[in-house]
GROMACS .gro file of N, CA and C in nm:
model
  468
    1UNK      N    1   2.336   6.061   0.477
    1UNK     CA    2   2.306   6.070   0.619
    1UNK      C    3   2.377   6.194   0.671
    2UNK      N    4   2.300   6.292   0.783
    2UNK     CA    5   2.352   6.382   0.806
    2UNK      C    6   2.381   6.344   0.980
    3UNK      N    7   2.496   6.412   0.998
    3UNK     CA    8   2.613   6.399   1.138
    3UNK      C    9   2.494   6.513   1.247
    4UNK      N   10   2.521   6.547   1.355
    4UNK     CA   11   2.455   6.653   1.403
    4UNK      C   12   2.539   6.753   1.395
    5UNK      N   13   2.686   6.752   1.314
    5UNK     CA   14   2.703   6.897   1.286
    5UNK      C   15   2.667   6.933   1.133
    6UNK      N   16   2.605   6.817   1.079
    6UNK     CA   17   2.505   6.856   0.963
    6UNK      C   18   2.638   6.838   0.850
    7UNK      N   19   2.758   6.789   0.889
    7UNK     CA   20   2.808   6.743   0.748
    7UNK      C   21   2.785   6.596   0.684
    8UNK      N   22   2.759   6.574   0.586
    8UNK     CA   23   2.742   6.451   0.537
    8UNK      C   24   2.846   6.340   0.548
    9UNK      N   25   2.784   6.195   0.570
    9UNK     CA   26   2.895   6.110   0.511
    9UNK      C   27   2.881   5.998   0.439
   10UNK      N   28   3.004   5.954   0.442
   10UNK     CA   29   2.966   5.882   0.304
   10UNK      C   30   2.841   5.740   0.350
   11UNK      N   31   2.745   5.712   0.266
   11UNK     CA   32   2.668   5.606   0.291
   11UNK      C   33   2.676   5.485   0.358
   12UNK      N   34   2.811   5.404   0.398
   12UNK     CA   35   2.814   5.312   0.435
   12UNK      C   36   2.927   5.307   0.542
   13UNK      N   37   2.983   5.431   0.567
   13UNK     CA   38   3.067   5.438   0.696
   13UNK      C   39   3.024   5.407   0.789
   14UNK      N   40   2.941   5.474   0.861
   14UNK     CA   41   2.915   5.408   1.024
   14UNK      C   42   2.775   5.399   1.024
   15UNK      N   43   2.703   5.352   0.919
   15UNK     CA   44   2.567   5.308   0.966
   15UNK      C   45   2.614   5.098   0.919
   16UNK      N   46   2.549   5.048   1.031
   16UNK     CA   47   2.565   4.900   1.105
   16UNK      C   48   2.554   4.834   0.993
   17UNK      N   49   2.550   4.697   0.950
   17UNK     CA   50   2.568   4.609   0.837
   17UNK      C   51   2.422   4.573   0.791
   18UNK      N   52   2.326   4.545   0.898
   18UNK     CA   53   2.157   4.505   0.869
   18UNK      C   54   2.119   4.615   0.823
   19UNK      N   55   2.160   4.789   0.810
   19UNK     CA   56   2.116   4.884   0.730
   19UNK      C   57   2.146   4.882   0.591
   20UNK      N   58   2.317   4.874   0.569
   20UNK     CA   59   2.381   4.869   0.462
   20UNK      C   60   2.293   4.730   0.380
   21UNK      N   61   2.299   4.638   0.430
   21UNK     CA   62   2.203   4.512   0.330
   21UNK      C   63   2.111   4.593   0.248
   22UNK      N   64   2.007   4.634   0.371
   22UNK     CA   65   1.869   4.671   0.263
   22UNK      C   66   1.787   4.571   0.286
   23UNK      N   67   1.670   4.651   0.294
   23UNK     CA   68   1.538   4.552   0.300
   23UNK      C   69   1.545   4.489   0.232
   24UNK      N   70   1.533   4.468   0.081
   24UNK     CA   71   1.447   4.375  -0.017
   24UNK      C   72   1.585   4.284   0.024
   25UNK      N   73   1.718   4.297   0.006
   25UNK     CA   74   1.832   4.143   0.063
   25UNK      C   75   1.789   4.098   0.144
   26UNK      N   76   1.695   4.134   0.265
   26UNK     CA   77   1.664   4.065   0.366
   26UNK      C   78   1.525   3.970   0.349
   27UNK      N   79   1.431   4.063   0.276
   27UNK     CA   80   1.369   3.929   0.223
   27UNK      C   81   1.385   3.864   0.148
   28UNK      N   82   1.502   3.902   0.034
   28UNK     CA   83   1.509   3.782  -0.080
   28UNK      C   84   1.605   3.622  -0.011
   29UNK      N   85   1.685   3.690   0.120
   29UNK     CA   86   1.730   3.585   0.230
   29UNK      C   87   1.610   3.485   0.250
   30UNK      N   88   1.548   3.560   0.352
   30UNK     CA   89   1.396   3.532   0.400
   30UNK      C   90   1.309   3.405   0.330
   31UNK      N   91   1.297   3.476   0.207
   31UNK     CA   92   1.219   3.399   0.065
   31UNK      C   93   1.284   3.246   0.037
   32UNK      N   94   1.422   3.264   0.044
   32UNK     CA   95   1.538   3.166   0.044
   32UNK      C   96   1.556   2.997   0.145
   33UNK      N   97   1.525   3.096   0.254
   33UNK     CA   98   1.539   3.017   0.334
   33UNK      C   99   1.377   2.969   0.375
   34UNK      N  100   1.267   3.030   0.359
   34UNK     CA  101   1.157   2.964   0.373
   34UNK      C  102   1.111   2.875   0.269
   35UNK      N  103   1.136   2.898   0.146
   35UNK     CA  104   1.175   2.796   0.085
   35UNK      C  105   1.297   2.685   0.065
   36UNK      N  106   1.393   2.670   0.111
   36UNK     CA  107   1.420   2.605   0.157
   36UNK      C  108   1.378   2.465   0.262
   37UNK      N  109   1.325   2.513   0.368
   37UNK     CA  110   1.265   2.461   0.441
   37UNK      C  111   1.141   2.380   0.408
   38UNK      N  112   1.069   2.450   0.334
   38UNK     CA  113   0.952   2.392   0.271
   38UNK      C  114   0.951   2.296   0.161
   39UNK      N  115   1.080   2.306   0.105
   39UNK     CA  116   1.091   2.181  -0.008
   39UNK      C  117   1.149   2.087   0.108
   40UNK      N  118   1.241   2.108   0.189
   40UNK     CA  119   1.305   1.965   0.305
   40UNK      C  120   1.175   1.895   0.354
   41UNK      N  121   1.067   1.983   0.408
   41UNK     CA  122   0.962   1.904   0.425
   41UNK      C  123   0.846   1.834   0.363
   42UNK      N  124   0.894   1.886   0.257
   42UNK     CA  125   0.780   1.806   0.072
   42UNK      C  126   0.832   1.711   0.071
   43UNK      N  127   1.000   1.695   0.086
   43UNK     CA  128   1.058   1.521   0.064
   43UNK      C  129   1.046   1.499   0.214
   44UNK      N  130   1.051   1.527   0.286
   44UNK     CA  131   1.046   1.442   0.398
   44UNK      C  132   0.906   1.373   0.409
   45UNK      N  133   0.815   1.444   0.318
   45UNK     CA  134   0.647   1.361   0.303
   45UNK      C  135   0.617   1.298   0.238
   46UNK      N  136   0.696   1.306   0.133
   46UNK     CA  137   0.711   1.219  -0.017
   46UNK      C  138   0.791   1.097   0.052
   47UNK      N  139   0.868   1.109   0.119
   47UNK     CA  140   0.952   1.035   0.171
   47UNK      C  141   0.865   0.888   0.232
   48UNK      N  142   0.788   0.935   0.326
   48UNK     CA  143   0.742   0.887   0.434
   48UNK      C  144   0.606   0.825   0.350
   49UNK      N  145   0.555   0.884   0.245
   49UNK     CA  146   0.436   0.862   0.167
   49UNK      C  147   0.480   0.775   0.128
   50UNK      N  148   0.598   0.738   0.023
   50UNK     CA  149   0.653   0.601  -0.051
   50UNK      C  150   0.643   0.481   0.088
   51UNK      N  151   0.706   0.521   0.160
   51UNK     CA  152   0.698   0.367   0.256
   51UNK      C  153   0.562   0.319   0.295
   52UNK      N  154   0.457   0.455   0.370
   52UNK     CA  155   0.372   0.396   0.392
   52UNK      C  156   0.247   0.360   0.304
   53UNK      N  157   0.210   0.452   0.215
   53UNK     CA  158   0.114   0.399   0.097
   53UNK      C  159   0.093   0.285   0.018
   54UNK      N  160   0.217   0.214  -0.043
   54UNK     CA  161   0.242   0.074  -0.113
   54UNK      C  162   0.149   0.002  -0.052
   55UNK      N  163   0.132  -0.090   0.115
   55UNK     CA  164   0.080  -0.150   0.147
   55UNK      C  165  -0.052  -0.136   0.126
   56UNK      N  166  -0.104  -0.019   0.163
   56UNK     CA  167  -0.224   0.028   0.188
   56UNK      C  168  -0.315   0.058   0.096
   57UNK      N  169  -0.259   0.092  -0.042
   57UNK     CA  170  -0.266   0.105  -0.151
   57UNK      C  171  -0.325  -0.081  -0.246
   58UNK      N  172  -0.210  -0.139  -0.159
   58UNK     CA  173  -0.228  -0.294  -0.260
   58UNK      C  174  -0.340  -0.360  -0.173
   59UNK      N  175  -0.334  -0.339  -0.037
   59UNK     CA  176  -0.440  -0.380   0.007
   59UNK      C  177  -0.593  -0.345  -0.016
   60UNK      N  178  -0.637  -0.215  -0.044
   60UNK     CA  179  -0.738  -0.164  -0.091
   60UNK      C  180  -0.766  -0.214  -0.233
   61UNK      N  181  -0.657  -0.228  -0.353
   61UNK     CA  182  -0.700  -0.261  -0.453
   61UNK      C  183  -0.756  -0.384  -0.452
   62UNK      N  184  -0.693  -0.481  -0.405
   62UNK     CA  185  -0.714  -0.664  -0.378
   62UNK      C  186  -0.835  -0.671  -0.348
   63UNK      N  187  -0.902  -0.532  -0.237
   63UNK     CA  188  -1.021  -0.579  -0.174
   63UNK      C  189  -1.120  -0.635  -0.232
   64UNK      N  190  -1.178  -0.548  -0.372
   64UNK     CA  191  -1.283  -0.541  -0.441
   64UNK      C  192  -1.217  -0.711  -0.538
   65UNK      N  193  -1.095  -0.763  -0.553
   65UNK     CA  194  -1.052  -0.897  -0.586
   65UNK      C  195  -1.127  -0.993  -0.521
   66UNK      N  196  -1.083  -0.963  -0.386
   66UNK     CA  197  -1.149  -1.064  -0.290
   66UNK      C  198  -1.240  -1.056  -0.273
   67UNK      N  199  -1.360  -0.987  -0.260
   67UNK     CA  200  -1.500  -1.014  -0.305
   67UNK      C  201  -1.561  -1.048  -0.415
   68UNK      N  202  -1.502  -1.023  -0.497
   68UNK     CA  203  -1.531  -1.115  -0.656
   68UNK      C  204  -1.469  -1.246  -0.665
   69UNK      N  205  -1.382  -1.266  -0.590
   69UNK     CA  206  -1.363  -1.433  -0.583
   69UNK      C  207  -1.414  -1.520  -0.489
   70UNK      N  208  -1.487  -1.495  -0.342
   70UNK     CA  209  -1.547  -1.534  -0.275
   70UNK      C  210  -1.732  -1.509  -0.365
   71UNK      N  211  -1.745  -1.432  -0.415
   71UNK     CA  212  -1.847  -1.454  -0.464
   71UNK      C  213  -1.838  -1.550  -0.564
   72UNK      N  214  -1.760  -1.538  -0.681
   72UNK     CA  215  -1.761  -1.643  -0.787
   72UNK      C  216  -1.685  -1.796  -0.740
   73UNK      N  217  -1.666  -1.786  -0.630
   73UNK     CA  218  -1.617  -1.956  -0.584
   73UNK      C  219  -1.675  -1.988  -0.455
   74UNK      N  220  -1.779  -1.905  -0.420
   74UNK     CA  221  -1.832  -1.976  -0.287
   74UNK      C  222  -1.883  -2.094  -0.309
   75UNK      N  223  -1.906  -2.150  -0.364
   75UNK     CA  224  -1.932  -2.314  -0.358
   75UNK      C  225  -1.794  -2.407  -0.323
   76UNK      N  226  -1.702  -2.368  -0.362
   76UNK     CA  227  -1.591  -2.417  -0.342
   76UNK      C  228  -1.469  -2.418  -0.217
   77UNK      N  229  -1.539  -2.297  -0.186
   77UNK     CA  230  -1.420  -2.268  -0.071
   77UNK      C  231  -1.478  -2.231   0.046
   78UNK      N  232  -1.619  -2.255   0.000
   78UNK     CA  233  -1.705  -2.241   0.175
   78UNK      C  234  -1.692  -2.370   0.274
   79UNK      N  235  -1.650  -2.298   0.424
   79UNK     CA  236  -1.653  -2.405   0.537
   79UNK      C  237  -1.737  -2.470   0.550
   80UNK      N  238  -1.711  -2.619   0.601
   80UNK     CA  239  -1.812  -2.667   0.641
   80UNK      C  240  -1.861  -2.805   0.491
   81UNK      N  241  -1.812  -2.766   0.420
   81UNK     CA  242  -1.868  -2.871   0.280
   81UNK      C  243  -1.744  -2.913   0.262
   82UNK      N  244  -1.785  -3.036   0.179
   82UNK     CA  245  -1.635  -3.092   0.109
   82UNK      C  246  -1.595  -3.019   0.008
   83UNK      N  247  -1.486  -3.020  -0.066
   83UNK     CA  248  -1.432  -2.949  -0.144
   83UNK      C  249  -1.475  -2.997  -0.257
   84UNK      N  250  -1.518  -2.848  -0.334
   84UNK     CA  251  -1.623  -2.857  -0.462
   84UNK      C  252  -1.468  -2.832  -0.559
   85UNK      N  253  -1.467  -2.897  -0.679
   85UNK     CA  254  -1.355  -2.828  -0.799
   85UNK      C  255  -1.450  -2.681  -0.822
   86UNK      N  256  -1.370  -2.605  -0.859
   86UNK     CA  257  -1.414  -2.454  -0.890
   86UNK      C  258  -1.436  -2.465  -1.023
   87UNK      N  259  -1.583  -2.443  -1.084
   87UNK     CA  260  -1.624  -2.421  -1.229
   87UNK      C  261  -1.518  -2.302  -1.269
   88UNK      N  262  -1.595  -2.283  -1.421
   88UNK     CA  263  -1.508  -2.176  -1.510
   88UNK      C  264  -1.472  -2.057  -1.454
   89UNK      N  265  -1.597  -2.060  -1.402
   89UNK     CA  266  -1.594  -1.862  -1.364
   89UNK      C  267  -1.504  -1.860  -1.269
   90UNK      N  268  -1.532  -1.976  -1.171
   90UNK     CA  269  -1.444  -1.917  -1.041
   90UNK      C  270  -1.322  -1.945  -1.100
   91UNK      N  271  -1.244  -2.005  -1.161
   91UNK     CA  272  -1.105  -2.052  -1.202
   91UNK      C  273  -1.085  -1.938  -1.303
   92UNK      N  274  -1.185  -1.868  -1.363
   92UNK     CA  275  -1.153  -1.746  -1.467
   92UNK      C  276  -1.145  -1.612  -1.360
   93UNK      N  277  -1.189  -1.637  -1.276
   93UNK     CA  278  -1.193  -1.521  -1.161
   93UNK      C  279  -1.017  -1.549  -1.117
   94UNK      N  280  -1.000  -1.611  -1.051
   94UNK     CA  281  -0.892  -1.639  -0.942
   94UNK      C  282  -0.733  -1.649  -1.046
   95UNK      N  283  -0.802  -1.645  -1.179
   95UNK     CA  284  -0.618  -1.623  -1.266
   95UNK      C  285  -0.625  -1.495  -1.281
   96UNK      N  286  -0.776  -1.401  -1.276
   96UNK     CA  287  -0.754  -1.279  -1.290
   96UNK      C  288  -0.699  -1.196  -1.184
   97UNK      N  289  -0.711  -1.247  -1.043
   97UNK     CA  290  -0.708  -1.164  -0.947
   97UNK      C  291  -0.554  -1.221  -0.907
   98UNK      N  292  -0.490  -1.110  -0.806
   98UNK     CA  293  -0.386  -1.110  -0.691
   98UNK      C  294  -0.399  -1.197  -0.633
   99UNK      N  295  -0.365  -1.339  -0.594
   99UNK     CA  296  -0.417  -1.461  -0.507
   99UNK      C  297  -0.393  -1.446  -0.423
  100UNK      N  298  -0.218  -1.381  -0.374
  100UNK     CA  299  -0.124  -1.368  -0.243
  100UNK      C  300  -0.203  -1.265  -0.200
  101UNK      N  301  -0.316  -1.148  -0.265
  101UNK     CA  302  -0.338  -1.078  -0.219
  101UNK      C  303  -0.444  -1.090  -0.138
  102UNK      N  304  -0.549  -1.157  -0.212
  102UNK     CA  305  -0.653  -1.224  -0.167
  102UNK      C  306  -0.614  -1.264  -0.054
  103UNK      N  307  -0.557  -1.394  -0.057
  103UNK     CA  308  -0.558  -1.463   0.105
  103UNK      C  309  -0.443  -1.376   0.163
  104UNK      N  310  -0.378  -1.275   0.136
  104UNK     CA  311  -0.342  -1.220   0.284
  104UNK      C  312  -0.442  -1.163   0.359
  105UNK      N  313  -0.546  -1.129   0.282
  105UNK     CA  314  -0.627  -0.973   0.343
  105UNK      C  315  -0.780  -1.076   0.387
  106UNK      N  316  -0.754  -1.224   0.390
  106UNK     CA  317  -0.913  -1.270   0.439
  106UNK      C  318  -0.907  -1.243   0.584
  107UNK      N  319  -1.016  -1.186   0.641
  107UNK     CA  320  -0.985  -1.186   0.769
  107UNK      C  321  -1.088  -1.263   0.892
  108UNK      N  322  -1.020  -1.305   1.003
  108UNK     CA  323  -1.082  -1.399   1.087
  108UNK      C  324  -1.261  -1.362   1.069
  109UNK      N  325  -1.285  -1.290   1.052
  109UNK     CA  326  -1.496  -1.326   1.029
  109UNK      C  327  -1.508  -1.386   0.889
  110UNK      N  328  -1.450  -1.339   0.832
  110UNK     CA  329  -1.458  -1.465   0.681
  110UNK      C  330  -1.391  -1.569   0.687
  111UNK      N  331  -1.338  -1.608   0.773
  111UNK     CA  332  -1.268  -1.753   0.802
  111UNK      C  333  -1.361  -1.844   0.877
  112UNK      N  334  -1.451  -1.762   0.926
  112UNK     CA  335  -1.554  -1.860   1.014
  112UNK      C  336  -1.662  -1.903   0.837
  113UNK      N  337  -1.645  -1.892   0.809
  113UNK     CA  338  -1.726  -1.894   0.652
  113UNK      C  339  -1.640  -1.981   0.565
  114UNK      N  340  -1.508  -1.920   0.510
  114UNK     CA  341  -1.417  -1.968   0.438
  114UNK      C  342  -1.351  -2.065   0.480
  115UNK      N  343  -1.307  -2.151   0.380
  115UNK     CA  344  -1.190  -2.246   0.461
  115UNK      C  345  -1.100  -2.230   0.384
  116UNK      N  346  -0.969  -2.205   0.445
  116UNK     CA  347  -0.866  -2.133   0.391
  116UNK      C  348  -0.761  -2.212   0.311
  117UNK      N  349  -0.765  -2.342   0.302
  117UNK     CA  350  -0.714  -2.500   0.270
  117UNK      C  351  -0.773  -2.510   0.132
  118UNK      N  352  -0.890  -2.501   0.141
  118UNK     CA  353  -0.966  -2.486  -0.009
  118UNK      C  354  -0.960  -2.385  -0.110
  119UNK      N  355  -0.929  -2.238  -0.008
  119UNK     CA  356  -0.885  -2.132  -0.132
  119UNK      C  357  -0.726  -2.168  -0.162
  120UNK      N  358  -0.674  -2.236  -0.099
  120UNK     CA  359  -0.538  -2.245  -0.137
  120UNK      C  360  -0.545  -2.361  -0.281
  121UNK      N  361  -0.610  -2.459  -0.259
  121UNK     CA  362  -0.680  -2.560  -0.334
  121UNK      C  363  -0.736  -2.488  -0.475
  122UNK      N  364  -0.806  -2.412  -0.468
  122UNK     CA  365  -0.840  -2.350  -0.559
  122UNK      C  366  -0.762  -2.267  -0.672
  123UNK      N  367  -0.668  -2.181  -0.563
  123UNK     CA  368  -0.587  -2.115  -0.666
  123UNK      C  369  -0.501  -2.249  -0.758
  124UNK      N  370  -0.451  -2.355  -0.667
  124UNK     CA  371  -0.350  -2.417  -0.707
  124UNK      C  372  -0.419  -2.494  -0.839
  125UNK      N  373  -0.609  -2.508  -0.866
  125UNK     CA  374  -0.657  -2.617  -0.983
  125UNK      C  375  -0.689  -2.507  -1.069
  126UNK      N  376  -0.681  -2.350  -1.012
  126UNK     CA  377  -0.684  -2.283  -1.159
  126UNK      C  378  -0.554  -2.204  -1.199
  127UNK      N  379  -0.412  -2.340  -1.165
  127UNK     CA  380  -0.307  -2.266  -1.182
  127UNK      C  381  -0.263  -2.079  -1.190
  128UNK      N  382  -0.323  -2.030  -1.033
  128UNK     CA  383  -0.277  -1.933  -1.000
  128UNK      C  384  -0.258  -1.962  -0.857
  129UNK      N  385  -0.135  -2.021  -0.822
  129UNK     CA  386  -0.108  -2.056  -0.669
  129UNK      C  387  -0.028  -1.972  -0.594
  130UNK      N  388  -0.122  -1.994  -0.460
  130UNK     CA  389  -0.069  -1.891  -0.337
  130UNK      C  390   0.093  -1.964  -0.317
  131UNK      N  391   0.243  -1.885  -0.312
  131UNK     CA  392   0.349  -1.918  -0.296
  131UNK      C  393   0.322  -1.982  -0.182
  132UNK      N  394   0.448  -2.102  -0.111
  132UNK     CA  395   0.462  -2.108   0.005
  132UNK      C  396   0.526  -2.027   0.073
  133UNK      N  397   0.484  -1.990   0.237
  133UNK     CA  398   0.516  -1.889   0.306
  133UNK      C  399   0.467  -1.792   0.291
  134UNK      N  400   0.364  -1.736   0.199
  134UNK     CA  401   0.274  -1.646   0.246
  134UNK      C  402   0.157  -1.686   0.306
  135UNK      N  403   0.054  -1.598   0.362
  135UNK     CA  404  -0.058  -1.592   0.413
  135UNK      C  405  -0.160  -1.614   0.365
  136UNK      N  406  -0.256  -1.705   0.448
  136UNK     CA  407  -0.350  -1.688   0.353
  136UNK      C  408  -0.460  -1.685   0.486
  137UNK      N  409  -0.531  -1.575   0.507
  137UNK     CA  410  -0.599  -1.532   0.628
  137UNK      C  411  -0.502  -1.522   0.778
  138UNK      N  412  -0.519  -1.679   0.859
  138UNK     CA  413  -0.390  -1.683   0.956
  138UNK      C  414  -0.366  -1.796   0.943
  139UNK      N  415  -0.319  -1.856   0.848
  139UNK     CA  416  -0.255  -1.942   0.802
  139UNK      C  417  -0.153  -1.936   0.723
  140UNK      N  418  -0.013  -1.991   0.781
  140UNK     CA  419   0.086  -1.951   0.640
  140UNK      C  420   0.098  -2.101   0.568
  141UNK      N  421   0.130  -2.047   0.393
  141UNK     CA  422   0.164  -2.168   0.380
  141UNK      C  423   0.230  -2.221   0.418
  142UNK      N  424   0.244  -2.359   0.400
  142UNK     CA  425   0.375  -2.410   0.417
  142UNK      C  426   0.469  -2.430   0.288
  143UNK      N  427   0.608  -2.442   0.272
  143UNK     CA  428   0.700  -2.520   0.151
  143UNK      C  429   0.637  -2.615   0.133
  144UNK      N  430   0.589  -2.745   0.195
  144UNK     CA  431   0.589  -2.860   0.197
  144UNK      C  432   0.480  -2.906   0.300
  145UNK      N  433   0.409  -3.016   0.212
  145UNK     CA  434   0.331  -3.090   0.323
  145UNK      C  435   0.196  -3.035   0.289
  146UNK      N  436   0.160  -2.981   0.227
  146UNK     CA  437   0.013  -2.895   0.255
  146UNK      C  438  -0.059  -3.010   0.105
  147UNK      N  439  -0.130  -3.128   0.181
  147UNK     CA  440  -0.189  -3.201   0.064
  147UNK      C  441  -0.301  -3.149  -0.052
  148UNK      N  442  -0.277  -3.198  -0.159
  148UNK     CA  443  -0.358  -3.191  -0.285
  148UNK      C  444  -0.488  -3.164  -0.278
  149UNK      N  445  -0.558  -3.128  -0.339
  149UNK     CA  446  -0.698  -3.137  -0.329
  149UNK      C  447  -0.750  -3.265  -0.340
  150UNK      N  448  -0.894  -3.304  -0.260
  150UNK     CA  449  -0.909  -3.445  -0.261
  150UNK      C  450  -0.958  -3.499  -0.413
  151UNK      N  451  -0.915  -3.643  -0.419
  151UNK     CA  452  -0.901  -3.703  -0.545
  151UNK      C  453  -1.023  -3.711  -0.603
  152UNK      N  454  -1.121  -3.696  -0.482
  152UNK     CA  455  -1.249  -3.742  -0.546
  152UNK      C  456  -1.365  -3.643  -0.529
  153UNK      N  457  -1.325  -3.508  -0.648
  153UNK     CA  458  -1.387  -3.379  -0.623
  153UNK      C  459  -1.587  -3.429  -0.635
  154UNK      N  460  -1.617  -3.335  -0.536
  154UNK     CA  461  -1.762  -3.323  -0.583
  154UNK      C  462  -1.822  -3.232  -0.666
  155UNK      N  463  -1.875  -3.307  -0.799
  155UNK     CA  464  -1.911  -3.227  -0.922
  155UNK      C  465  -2.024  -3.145  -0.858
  156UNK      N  466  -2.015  -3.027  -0.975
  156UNK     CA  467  -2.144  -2.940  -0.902
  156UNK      C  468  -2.217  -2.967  -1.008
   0.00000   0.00000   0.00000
């Protein structure tokens, strides 16, 4: 750098500190810190993705469950009739599927159809039973008290 009486000096005497850096330090800062930032907000999405996906995720899978078990046991668990025992299929259906998942996700327009006493009934004669205290449409189980299926099934 030349003085205006045109003698030189040395490079880093009196020119300011953002000169002395140098461009490319300032973007390899730059580069640094925008990455930075951009990975804090990859986990903060990853983050937020783990909590909310699980549900939404198990609920979507169950779905296509619960239409294959209302189809293969509608004789059994449709409103309005007495309670049919569930043939093979439907009892080979309902050990295959999520049960808790099933009856959480029936929802009030299939309850005007379903009776929700009988899918509980059902899981419990093809030994895959809904726990007590979960859901089964808007019904929770209960621990206790929720009677047997009736003694005197109607054969299909």
């Amino acid at each position: 750098v030349w003085s205006a009486d045109c003698k030189e000096h040395s490079s880093t005497q009196s020119l300011p500190a953002e000169t002395i850096v140098g461009h490319s330090s300032t973007k390899r800062i730059l580069v640094r810190m925008t990455t930075k930032v951009f990975l804090q907000l990859l986990v903060y999405a990853s983050v937020f993705a783990l909590f909310t996906m699980p549900q939404a995720m198990g609920e979507q899978e169950c779905y296509g469950e619960k239409e294959t078990f209302k189809q293969k046991c509608n004789l059994s668990i449709k409103l309005g009739s007495g309670y049919i025992h569930p043939t093979d299929s439907c009892c080979r259906t309902a050990q295959k599927v999520d049960m808790a998942c099933v009856c959480r996700i029936i929802t009030s327009e299939e309850e005007r159809e379903i009776d929700l006493h009988y899918v509980f009934w059902v899981s419990q004669d093809c030994h895959n039973p809904v726990p007590a205290g979960k859901k089964c449409g808007s019904w929770t189980i209960p621990g206790s008290g929720v009677p047997p299926p009736p003694h005197h099934y109607m054969q299909q």
